[in-house]
CSV table of C-alpha atoms and ligand atoms in Angstrom, one decimal:
chain,number,residue,atom,x,y,z
A,208,UNK,CA,61.1,119.6,70.4
A,209,UNK,CA,62.6,116.4,69.7
A,210,UNK,CA,65.5,115.5,71.8
A,211,UNK,CA,68.1,112.5,70.4
A,212,UNK,CA,68.4,110.5,73.7
A,213,UNK,CA,72.0,109.7,74.4
A,214,UNK,CA,74.2,106.9,73.0
A,215,UNK,CA,74.9,103.9,75.1
A,216,UNK,CA,77.8,101.8,76.1
A,217,UNK,CA,78.2,98.5,77.2
A,218,UNK,CA,81.7,97.8,78.9
A,219,UNK,CA,82.8,94.0,79.5
A,220,UNK,CA,86.0,93.8,81.6
A,221,UNK,CA,88.5,90.6,81.5
A,222,UNK,CA,91.3,90.5,83.9
A,223,UNK,CA,92.6,92.2,86.7
A,224,UNK,CA,91.9,95.1,88.9
A,225,UNK,CA,94.0,97.7,86.9
A,226,UNK,CA,91.5,96.5,83.9
A,227,UNK,CA,88.6,97.3,85.9
A,228,UNK,CA,90.0,101.0,87.0
A,229,UNK,CA,90.6,101.1,83.2
A,230,UNK,CA,86.9,100.4,82.4
A,231,UNK,CA,85.9,102.7,84.7
A,232,UNK,CA,87.8,105.7,83.4
A,233,UNK,CA,86.5,104.6,79.8
A,234,UNK,CA,82.8,105.1,81.1
A,235,UNK,CA,84.2,108.5,82.4
A,236,UNK,CA,85.7,109.4,79.0
A,237,UNK,CA,83.0,108.5,77.0
A,238,UNK,CA,80.4,110.5,79.2
A,239,UNK,CA,82.4,113.5,79.8
A,240,UNK,CA,83.0,114.0,75.9
A,241,UNK,CA,80.1,112.6,73.9
A,242,UNK,CA,77.6,112.1,76.9
A,243,UNK,CA,77.3,108.1,76.6
A,244,UNK,CA,75.5,106.6,79.5
A,245,UNK,CA,76.4,103.1,80.6
A,246,UNK,CA,74.2,100.2,80.0
A,247,UNK,CA,74.2,96.8,81.7
A,248,UNK,CA,72.1,95.4,78.7
A,249,UNK,CA,73.8,94.7,75.4
A,250,UNK,CA,70.7,95.1,73.5
A,251,UNK,CA,70.3,98.9,74.9
A,252,UNK,CA,73.7,99.6,73.7
A,253,UNK,CA,75.3,101.2,70.7
A,254,UNK,CA,78.9,100.9,71.4
A,255,UNK,CA,80.4,97.6,73.0
A,256,UNK,CA,84.0,97.7,74.8
A,257,UNK,CA,85.7,94.4,75.5
A,258,UNK,CA,88.7,95.3,78.0
A,259,UNK,CA,90.8,92.5,77.4
A,260,UNK,CA,93.3,90.5,79.4
A,261,UNK,CA,96.4,88.6,77.8
A,262,UNK,CA,98.0,87.3,80.8
A,263,UNK,CA,97.2,83.6,80.0
A,264,UNK,CA,96.2,82.0,76.4
A,265,UNK,CA,92.3,81.4,77.8
A,266,UNK,CA,91.4,85.2,78.9
A,267,UNK,CA,93.0,85.9,75.4
A,268,UNK,CA,91.0,83.6,73.3
A,269,UNK,CA,87.6,84.0,75.1
A,270,UNK,CA,87.9,87.8,73.5
A,271,UNK,CA,87.9,86.2,70.5
A,272,UNK,CA,85.0,84.1,71.0
A,273,UNK,CA,83.4,87.1,72.3
A,274,UNK,CA,83.6,88.8,69.3
A,275,UNK,CA,82.5,86.0,66.7
A,276,UNK,CA,79.1,86.6,69.1
A,277,UNK,CA,79.0,90.4,68.4
A,278,UNK,CA,79.0,90.0,64.7
A,279,UNK,CA,75.0,89.4,64.6
A,280,UNK,CA,74.2,91.9,67.4
A,281,UNK,CA,76.4,94.7,65.2
A,282,UNK,CA,74.6,93.4,62.3
A,283,UNK,CA,71.2,94.0,63.8
A,284,UNK,CA,71.2,97.7,64.0
A,285,UNK,CA,73.0,100.4,61.8
A,286,UNK,CA,75.5,102.4,63.5
A,287,UNK,CA,76.3,99.8,66.4
A,288,UNK,CA,80.0,99.9,67.0
A,289,UNK,CA,82.2,97.6,68.8
A,290,UNK,CA,85.6,98.2,70.3
A,291,UNK,CA,88.9,96.2,71.8
A,292,UNK,CA,90.7,97.6,74.6
A,293,UNK,CA,93.4,96.3,76.9
A,294,UNK,CA,96.0,93.8,76.5
A,295,UNK,CA,94.7,91.9,73.8
A,296,UNK,CA,94.7,95.0,71.8
A,297,UNK,CA,97.8,96.3,72.7
A,298,UNK,CA,99.5,92.9,71.6
A,299,UNK,CA,97.5,92.0,68.4
A,300,UNK,CA,97.2,95.5,67.3
A,301,UNK,CA,95.6,95.8,63.6
A,302,UNK,CA,95.7,92.0,63.4
A,303,UNK,CA,92.3,91.7,65.3
A,304,UNK,CA,90.4,93.7,62.6
A,305,UNK,CA,91.6,90.7,60.1
A,306,UNK,CA,90.3,88.0,62.7
A,307,UNK,CA,87.4,89.9,63.7
A,308,UNK,CA,86.3,92.4,60.9
A,309,UNK,CA,83.4,93.5,62.9
A,310,UNK,CA,85.7,95.5,65.0
A,311,UNK,CA,85.7,99.5,64.9
A,312,UNK,CA,88.3,100.7,67.3
A,313,UNK,CA,91.4,99.0,68.4
A,314,UNK,CA,92.8,100.8,71.5
A,315,UNK,CA,95.6,99.9,74.3
A,316,UNK,CA,95.4,100.8,78.3
A,317,UNK,CA,97.8,104.0,77.5
A,318,UNK,CA,94.9,105.3,74.6
A,319,UNK,CA,91.6,104.9,76.3
A,320,UNK,CA,91.5,108.5,76.8
A,321,UNK,CA,91.3,108.7,73.3
A,322,UNK,CA,88.3,107.0,72.7
A,323,UNK,CA,86.4,109.9,71.6
A,324,UNK,CA,88.5,111.2,68.9
A,325,UNK,CA,88.5,107.5,67.5
A,326,UNK,CA,85.0,107.2,67.5
A,327,UNK,CA,84.9,110.4,65.6
A,328,UNK,CA,87.4,109.0,63.3
A,329,UNK,CA,85.8,105.6,62.4
A,330,UNK,CA,82.3,107.4,61.8
A,331,UNK,CA,84.2,109.7,59.6
A,332,UNK,CA,86.2,107.4,57.7
A,333,UNK,CA,83.8,104.6,57.9
A,334,UNK,CA,87.0,102.5,58.5
A,335,UNK,CA,88.6,101.0,61.9
A,336,UNK,CA,90.1,103.3,64.1
A,337,UNK,CA,93.3,101.7,65.5
A,338,UNK,CA,95.6,103.6,68.3
A,339,UNK,CA,97.9,101.3,70.5
A,340,UNK,CA,100.7,103.4,71.4
A,341,UNK,CA,102.5,104.1,74.7
A,342,UNK,CA,102.2,107.8,74.8
A,343,UNK,CA,104.0,108.0,77.8
A,344,UNK,CA,101.6,109.5,80.7
A,345,UNK,CA,99.5,111.4,78.5
A,346,UNK,CA,96.5,109.2,79.5
A,347,UNK,CA,96.1,110.6,82.8
A,348,UNK,CA,96.4,114.3,82.2
A,349,UNK,CA,93.3,113.9,79.8
A,350,UNK,CA,90.9,111.8,82.1
A,351,UNK,CA,87.9,113.6,83.5
A,352,UNK,CA,88.0,114.7,87.5
A,353,UNK,CA,87.4,111.3,89.7
A,354,UNK,CA,83.8,110.7,90.3
A,355,UNK,CA,83.7,108.6,93.3
A,356,UNK,CA,81.1,105.7,93.6
A,357,UNK,CA,80.7,104.6,97.1
A,358,UNK,CA,83.0,105.2,100.0
A,359,UNK,CA,85.9,103.5,98.5
A,360,UNK,CA,88.0,104.2,95.4
A,361,UNK,CA,90.9,103.2,93.5
A,362,UNK,CA,93.7,105.3,92.3
A,363,UNK,CA,96.1,104.2,89.8
A,364,UNK,CA,99.9,105.8,90.5
A,365,UNK,CA,101.9,104.1,88.0
A,366,UNK,CA,101.6,102.3,85.0
A,367,UNK,CA,103.4,99.3,82.9
A,368,UNK,CA,106.3,97.3,84.6
A,369,UNK,CA,109.8,97.0,83.6
A,370,UNK,CA,110.4,93.7,85.3
A,371,UNK,CA,110.2,91.6,82.4
A,372,UNK,CA,109.5,88.6,84.4
A,373,UNK,CA,110.2,85.2,81.6
A,374,UNK,CA,106.7,84.3,81.5
A,375,UNK,CA,104.5,87.6,81.7
A,376,UNK,CA,103.2,89.5,79.0
A,377,UNK,CA,102.3,92.6,80.8
A,378,UNK,CA,105.7,94.5,79.8
A,379,UNK,CA,104.9,94.2,76.4
A,380,UNK,CA,101.3,95.0,76.2
A,381,UNK,CA,101.6,97.8,79.0
A,382,UNK,CA,104.5,99.3,78.5
A,383,UNK,CA,107.3,100.2,80.9
A,384,UNK,CA,107.0,101.7,84.5
A,385,UNK,CA,106.1,105.3,84.3
A,386,UNK,CA,104.4,106.9,87.6
A,387,UNK,CA,102.7,109.9,88.0
A,388,UNK,CA,103.7,112.9,89.5
A,389,UNK,CA,103.0,113.3,93.1
A,390,UNK,CA,100.6,116.3,93.3
A,391,UNK,CA,98.9,114.5,90.5
A,392,UNK,CA,98.2,111.8,92.7
A,393,UNK,CA,97.5,113.8,96.2
A,394,UNK,CA,95.2,116.1,94.1
A,395,UNK,CA,93.0,113.1,93.1
A,396,UNK,CA,92.8,111.8,96.2
A,397,UNK,CA,91.7,115.1,97.9
A,398,UNK,CA,88.9,115.3,95.1
A,399,UNK,CA,87.9,111.6,96.2
A,400,UNK,CA,87.9,112.3,99.8
A,401,UNK,CA,85.7,115.6,98.9
A,402,UNK,CA,83.0,113.1,97.5
A,403,UNK,CA,82.6,111.1,100.9
A,404,UNK,CA,85.5,108.4,99.8
A,405,UNK,CA,87.3,107.0,103.1
A,406,UNK,CA,89.5,103.9,101.5
A,407,UNK,CA,91.5,104.0,98.8
A,408,UNK,CA,93.2,101.7,96.7
A,409,UNK,CA,96.8,102.4,95.4
A,410,UNK,CA,97.0,100.9,91.8
A,411,UNK,CA,99.7,99.9,89.7
A,412,UNK,CA,101.0,96.5,88.1
A,413,UNK,CA,104.2,97.2,90.0
A,414,UNK,CA,103.0,99.5,92.5
A,415,UNK,CA,105.8,99.2,94.7
A,416,UNK,CA,108.1,100.5,92.1
A,417,UNK,CA,106.4,104.1,92.2
A,418,UNK,CA,108.8,106.8,91.6
A,419,UNK,CA,106.8,110.3,91.3
A,420,UNK,CA,108.4,113.4,90.6
A,421,UNK,CA,107.7,115.9,93.1
A,422,UNK,CA,107.6,119.8,93.0
A,423,UNK,CA,111.2,120.3,94.2
A,424,UNK,CA,112.7,118.0,91.8
A,425,UNK,CA,113.2,115.1,94.0
A,426,UNK,CA,111.5,111.6,93.8
A,427,UNK,CA,108.8,110.0,95.9
A,428,UNK,CA,108.7,106.3,96.5
A,429,UNK,CA,105.9,104.2,97.8
A,430,UNK,CA,106.9,104.1,101.7
A,431,UNK,CA,107.0,108.2,101.7
A,432,UNK,CA,103.5,108.4,99.7
A,433,UNK,CA,101.8,106.4,102.2
A,434,UNK,CA,103.1,108.7,105.1
A,435,UNK,CA,102.3,111.9,103.0
A,436,UNK,CA,98.8,110.3,102.5
A,437,UNK,CA,98.4,109.3,106.3
A,438,UNK,CA,98.1,113.0,107.3
A,439,UNK,CA,95.3,113.7,105.0
A,440,UNK,CA,92.2,114.0,107.3
A,441,UNK,CA,89.3,112.0,106.0
A,442,UNK,CA,91.1,109.0,104.9
A,443,UNK,CA,91.0,106.1,106.8
A,444,UNK,CA,92.4,103.3,105.0
A,445,UNK,CA,94.9,103.0,102.5
A,446,UNK,CA,95.9,99.9,100.5
A,447,UNK,CA,97.8,99.3,97.4
A,448,UNK,CA,98.0,96.5,94.8
A,449,UNK,CA,100.1,94.7,92.9
A,450,UNK,CA,103.7,94.9,94.7
A,451,UNK,CA,106.8,92.8,93.6
A,452,UNK,CA,108.9,91.3,96.6
A,453,UNK,CA,112.1,92.8,95.0
A,454,UNK,CA,110.6,96.5,95.5
A,455,UNK,CA,109.3,95.6,99.3
A,456,UNK,CA,112.0,98.1,100.4
A,457,UNK,CA,112.8,98.0,104.4
A,458,UNK,CA,110.8,101.9,104.4
A,459,UNK,CA,108.0,100.1,103.1
A,460,UNK,CA,108.1,97.2,105.6
A,461,UNK,CA,108.6,100.0,108.3
A,462,UNK,CA,105.7,102.2,107.3
A,463,UNK,CA,103.3,99.0,108.7
A,464,UNK,CA,104.8,100.0,112.0
A,465,UNK,CA,103.9,103.8,111.8
A,466,UNK,CA,101.1,103.7,109.7
A,467,UNK,CA,97.6,102.9,111.2
A,468,UNK,CA,95.4,103.8,108.2
A,469,UNK,CA,97.7,101.0,106.3
A,470,UNK,CA,95.4,98.1,105.7
A,471,UNK,CA,96.1,94.6,107.7
A,472,UNK,CA,96.4,92.9,104.4
A,473,UNK,CA,98.9,92.5,101.9
A,474,UNK,CA,99.2,90.8,98.3
A,475,UNK,CA,102.6,90.1,97.6
A,476,UNK,CA,103.1,87.6,94.6
A,477,UNK,CA,105.8,85.0,94.6
A,478,UNK,CA,105.1,82.7,91.8
A,479,UNK,CA,107.4,79.7,93.1
A,480,UNK,CA,109.0,78.4,96.0
A,481,UNK,CA,111.9,76.8,93.8
A,482,UNK,CA,115.1,79.0,93.5
A,483,UNK,CA,116.1,77.3,90.3
A,484,UNK,CA,112.6,78.4,89.0
A,485,UNK,CA,112.6,81.8,90.7
A,486,UNK,CA,115.9,82.4,88.6
A,487,UNK,CA,114.4,81.0,85.4
A,488,UNK,CA,111.5,83.5,86.0
A,489,UNK,CA,113.8,86.2,86.8
A,490,UNK,CA,112.4,87.0,89.7
A,491,UNK,CA,115.4,88.8,91.6
A,492,UNK,CA,114.9,86.9,95.0
A,493,UNK,CA,115.0,83.6,96.5
A,494,UNK,CA,112.2,81.8,99.0
A,495,UNK,CA,114.9,82.6,101.8
A,496,UNK,CA,114.8,86.4,100.7
A,497,UNK,CA,110.8,86.2,100.9
A,498,UNK,CA,110.5,84.9,103.6
A,499,UNK,CA,112.9,87.1,105.6
A,500,UNK,CA,110.7,90.4,104.5
A,501,UNK,CA,107.5,88.3,105.2
A,502,UNK,CA,108.8,87.4,108.9
A,503,UNK,CA,110.1,91.4,109.8
A,504,UNK,CA,106.6,92.4,108.6
A,505,UNK,CA,104.9,90.3,110.5
A,506,UNK,CA,106.8,91.0,113.5
A,507,UNK,CA,105.5,94.5,112.8
A,508,UNK,CA,101.9,93.2,112.1
A,509,UNK,CA,101.4,89.7,113.9
A,510,UNK,CA,97.7,89.6,112.4
A,511,UNK,CA,98.6,90.7,108.9
A,512,UNK,CA,96.5,88.7,106.1
A,513,UNK,CA,98.8,87.7,103.3
A,514,UNK,CA,98.3,86.7,99.8
A,515,UNK,CA,99.9,85.9,97.0
A,516,UNK,CA,100.3,84.6,93.0
A,517,UNK,CA,101.6,81.4,92.6
A,518,UNK,CA,102.7,79.7,89.1
A,519,UNK,CA,102.7,75.8,88.3
A,520,UNK,CA,104.2,73.9,85.6
A,521,UNK,CA,106.6,76.4,84.7
A,522,UNK,CA,108.9,74.5,81.9
A,523,UNK,CA,111.4,72.5,83.8
A,524,UNK,CA,109.6,72.6,87.1
A,525,UNK,CA,110.7,69.1,88.4
A,526,UNK,CA,108.8,67.5,91.6
A,527,UNK,CA,111.8,69.0,93.9
A,528,UNK,CA,110.4,72.3,92.4
A,529,UNK,CA,106.8,72.3,93.1
A,530,UNK,CA,108.0,70.6,97.0
A,531,UNK,CA,109.5,73.8,97.6
A,532,UNK,CA,106.5,75.7,96.6
A,533,UNK,CA,104.8,73.6,99.0
A,534,UNK,CA,107.0,74.0,101.7
A,535,UNK,CA,107.0,77.9,101.3
A,536,UNK,CA,103.0,77.8,101.2
A,537,UNK,CA,103.6,76.1,104.7
A,538,UNK,CA,106.2,78.6,106.0
A,539,UNK,CA,104.3,81.9,104.6
A,540,UNK,CA,101.0,80.5,105.9
A,541,UNK,CA,99.3,82.5,102.9
A,542,UNK,CA,95.9,83.1,104.0
A,543,UNK,CA,94.9,83.6,99.9
A,544,UNK,CA,96.4,82.9,96.6
A,545,UNK,CA,95.5,83.2,93.0
A,546,UNK,CA,97.0,80.2,91.3
A,547,UNK,CA,97.9,79.2,88.3
A,548,UNK,CA,98.7,76.7,85.7
A,549,UNK,CA,101.9,78.3,83.5
A,550,UNK,CA,100.8,79.4,80.2
A,551,UNK,CA,103.1,80.2,77.2
A,552,UNK,CA,102.3,83.7,75.8
A,553,UNK,CA,103.8,84.5,72.2
A,554,UNK,CA,106.8,86.7,72.7
A,555,UNK,CA,108.3,86.2,75.9
A,556,UNK,CA,111.4,84.1,76.7
A,557,UNK,CA,109.8,81.2,78.6
A,558,UNK,CA,107.6,80.9,75.6
A,559,UNK,CA,110.9,79.5,73.7
A,560,UNK,CA,111.6,76.8,76.6
A,561,UNK,CA,110.5,73.0,76.2
A,562,UNK,CA,107.3,72.7,78.1
A,563,UNK,CA,108.4,69.6,79.8
A,564,UNK,CA,105.7,68.8,82.6
A,565,UNK,CA,102.5,67.0,81.7
A,566,UNK,CA,99.0,68.6,81.9
A,567,UNK,CA,98.0,66.0,84.2
A,568,UNK,CA,100.9,66.6,86.6
A,569,UNK,CA,100.3,70.7,86.2
A,570,UNK,CA,96.3,70.1,87.2
A,571,UNK,CA,97.5,67.7,90.1
A,572,UNK,CA,99.8,70.4,91.3
A,573,UNK,CA,97.4,73.2,91.3
A,574,UNK,CA,94.9,71.4,92.9
A,575,UNK,CA,97.5,70.7,95.7
A,576,UNK,CA,98.4,74.2,96.3
A,577,UNK,CA,94.6,75.3,96.4
A,578,UNK,CA,94.1,72.8,98.8
A,579,UNK,CA,97.1,73.6,101.0
A,580,UNK,CA,96.3,77.7,100.9
A,581,UNK,CA,92.5,76.9,101.2
A,582,UNK,CA,93.4,75.3,104.6
A,583,UNK,CA,95.4,78.5,105.8
A,584,UNK,CA,92.7,80.8,104.3
A,585,UNK,CA,90.2,78.9,106.9
A,586,UNK,CA,92.4,78.8,109.9
A,587,UNK,CA,93.0,82.3,109.3
A,588,UNK,CA,89.3,83.1,109.0
A,589,UNK,CA,88.6,80.9,112.1
A,590,UNK,CA,91.2,83.0,114.0
A,591,UNK,CA,88.9,86.2,113.6
A,592,UNK,CA,86.2,84.6,115.4
A,593,UNK,CA,85.3,86.3,118.7
A,594,UNK,CA,87.8,89.6,117.6
A,595,UNK,CA,86.4,93.1,117.5
A,596,UNK,CA,87.4,94.6,114.2
A,597,UNK,CA,87.1,98.0,113.2
A,598,UNK,CA,84.7,97.7,109.8
A,599,UNK,CA,84.5,100.6,107.4
A,600,UNK,CA,80.7,100.3,106.4
A,601,UNK,CA,80.5,100.2,102.6
A,602,UNK,CA,77.0,100.1,102.5
A,603,UNK,CA,73.6,97.9,102.7
A,604,UNK,CA,74.2,94.3,102.6
A,605,UNK,CA,73.1,92.6,99.1
A,606,UNK,CA,70.8,89.9,100.8
A,607,UNK,CA,68.6,92.8,101.2
A,608,UNK,CA,67.7,91.7,104.7
A,609,UNK,CA,68.2,95.1,106.3
A,610,UNK,CA,71.8,94.2,107.3
A,611,UNK,CA,74.7,96.2,106.4
A,612,UNK,CA,78.3,95.4,105.0
A,613,UNK,CA,81.6,96.4,105.5
A,614,UNK,CA,85.4,95.2,105.5
A,615,UNK,CA,87.5,94.5,107.9
A,616,UNK,CA,91.4,96.2,108.3
A,617,UNK,CA,92.3,92.3,106.8
A,618,UNK,CA,90.0,93.5,103.7
A,619,UNK,CA,87.4,90.5,104.1
A,620,UNK,CA,83.9,91.6,103.9
A,621,UNK,CA,81.5,91.1,107.1
A,622,UNK,CA,78.1,91.6,107.3
A,623,UNK,CA,76.1,92.6,110.3
A,624,UNK,CA,72.8,93.8,111.8
A,625,UNK,CA,72.7,97.8,111.8
A,626,UNK,CA,70.0,100.2,113.7
A,627,UNK,CA,66.5,99.4,113.4
A,628,UNK,CA,66.4,102.2,111.6
A,629,UNK,CA,68.8,104.8,109.4
A,630,UNK,CA,71.2,102.3,109.3
A,631,UNK,CA,72.5,104.1,106.2
A,632,UNK,CA,74.2,106.9,108.6
A,633,UNK,CA,76.6,104.5,109.2
A,634,UNK,CA,77.7,104.2,105.7
A,635,UNK,CA,81.2,105.6,105.2
A,636,UNK,CA,82.0,105.1,108.8
A,637,UNK,CA,84.3,103.3,110.8
A,638,UNK,CA,82.6,101.0,113.4
A,639,UNK,CA,83.5,98.1,115.9
A,640,UNK,CA,81.9,94.8,115.0
A,641,UNK,CA,82.7,91.5,117.3
A,642,UNK,CA,83.4,88.6,114.3
A,643,UNK,CA,80.7,85.9,115.6
A,644,UNK,CA,81.0,83.6,112.4
A,645,UNK,CA,83.3,82.8,109.4
A,646,UNK,CA,81.7,81.7,106.2
A,647,UNK,CA,83.4,81.1,102.8
A,648,UNK,CA,83.6,84.4,101.4
A,649,UNK,CA,82.3,86.5,104.4
A,650,UNK,CA,82.2,87.0,107.7
A,651,UNK,CA,79.3,87.8,110.1
A,652,UNK,CA,79.2,89.8,113.1
A,653,UNK,CA,77.4,92.1,115.7
A,654,UNK,CA,78.3,96.0,116.1
A,655,UNK,CA,79.8,96.4,119.5
A,656,UNK,CA,80.5,100.4,119.7
A,657,UNK,CA,79.8,102.8,117.3
A,658,UNK,CA,79.0,106.5,117.9
A,659,UNK,CA,76.0,106.4,120.4
A,660,UNK,CA,74.2,109.5,118.2
A,661,UNK,CA,74.4,107.1,115.1
A,662,UNK,CA,73.0,104.4,116.8
A,663,UNK,CA,70.3,106.1,118.8
B,66,SAM,N1,101.6,92.7,89.3
B,66,SAM,C1,100.8,92.1,88.5
B,66,SAM,C2,99.2,92.4,89.1
B,66,SAM,O1,99.1,93.2,89.9
B,66,SAM,O2,98.1,91.4,88.7
B,66,SAM,C3,101.1,90.6,88.5
B,66,SAM,C4,101.1,90.3,87.1
B,66,SAM,S1,99.9,89.5,86.3
B,66,SAM,C5,98.9,90.5,85.5
B,66,SAM,C6,99.3,88.8,87.4
B,66,SAM,C7,99.9,87.2,87.5
B,66,SAM,O3,99.3,86.5,86.3
B,66,SAM,C8,101.2,87.1,88.3
B,66,SAM,O4,101.5,87.3,89.3
B,66,SAM,C9,101.4,85.6,87.9
B,66,SAM,O5,101.1,85.0,88.7
B,66,SAM,C10,100.3,85.4,86.6
B,66,SAM,N2,100.8,85.2,85.5
B,66,SAM,C11,101.0,86.3,84.6
B,66,SAM,N3,101.7,85.6,83.5
B,66,SAM,C12,101.3,84.4,83.4
B,66,SAM,C13,101.6,83.2,82.4
B,66,SAM,N4,102.1,83.1,81.3
B,66,SAM,N5,101.0,82.2,83.0
B,66,SAM,C14,100.3,81.6,84.1
B,66,SAM,N6,100.4,82.6,85.1
B,66,SAM,C15,100.8,84.0,84.7
B,67,F3S,FE1,104.1,90.6,85.2
B,67,F3S,FE2,106.3,90.5,86.7
B,67,F3S,FE3,105.6,92.5,86.2
B,67,F3S,S1,104.7,89.2,86.8
B,67,F3S,S2,103.4,92.6,85.6
B,67,F3S,S3,106.9,91.5,84.6
B,67,F3S,S4,106.7,91.7,87.9
């Protein structure tokens, strides 16, 4: 009896953690509904999915250059299919097919659960299948049970964004904010903990606007959700990303004093230090208000790691505006930042403003921002040397030298020697590690306390 080998899917992800999460869900949906195996080899694949990002022009254009290359790949073997998901798909819809006729499937961030139906439709009709709607929260109801891979996992708790910052495309491509009901989130966390997960990252484009329905008719905000999760046995650490300063509420700040499992790291995008530019971006806070919030946070967590997003060269940004951003970096002491040159996005309000800042000035500003943040980052890492950190052991070190790797409470990777034999028994445990060295992207340390039985 001959059996047909399973079809294979190759998924390429652009952009943010939301997209990484969505890509893993695409793989889950295709596996559960049609038995697709995931492959890292393009030539082995029957289906290629590009999970795209349109937040800046460069990422968006890269998708079309990839699609150009996929024409030959598709022609090389009958039955091969190409799908485009994510934010470019959402923004462009059927225009993608006109620009890249090799594309068979176009689906948005909120319709990825419909991939099996879209595949059937295109195979049946021999025409491209397109679905880029925002059918509310249907996506979550139709995803298969989460599968844990390792001891850390993501849980998406809300979708979309209703902030409409004037530079940003996300509200148009991912739709308005919509929160998952509390019970659904808790059930997913439960399922992951049962599979050995010890650290959960709660995900959302604007995650601290979470407002999930509760069984009793009330609503649950992020602070309350964190308090509820803190009582879950086995959940050693909880994180969330990405949050908006305007929703960084008193209750959320106070959670850092009350919940030891809450990560000692916060990503709080500020974008600019100039009140004038912040108003033009429609961010809804001033530099002083942002600083007040983090001052209060640091009273509760003096050693917290703080990272941010910064945009330079927003239309009309003067030297003085930019110096305000540099001042903010010194005052806030960000130890990491994603920093970007402003990229006009069609359809956003800021795209209609005159782009007055010359390209070389933008580039010079970006370099100054990056150097200032790097200096704080280096100082932060140097301060960790000599301290003892509670490290969640996530696996064997990638260097293959018998070392273990893990994550500190401030979410830094740390490598250290495990016991001579059976180090894998420590995976999923929290162990005390003294930091001995800070390298560019990781730390090195020595284990100081571990369960005696585990170390024997
Ligand atoms: N909440 C989002 C997140 O979790 O990533 C933030 C929105 S966006 C996807 C990520 C970052 O991209 C923003 O914080 C902002 O700094 C940057 N960004 C968004 N639109 C941009 C644009 N038009 N030009 C340059 N950078 C942009
Ligand atoms: Fe974009 Fe502002 Fe929302 S940066 S994702 S519109 S908070």
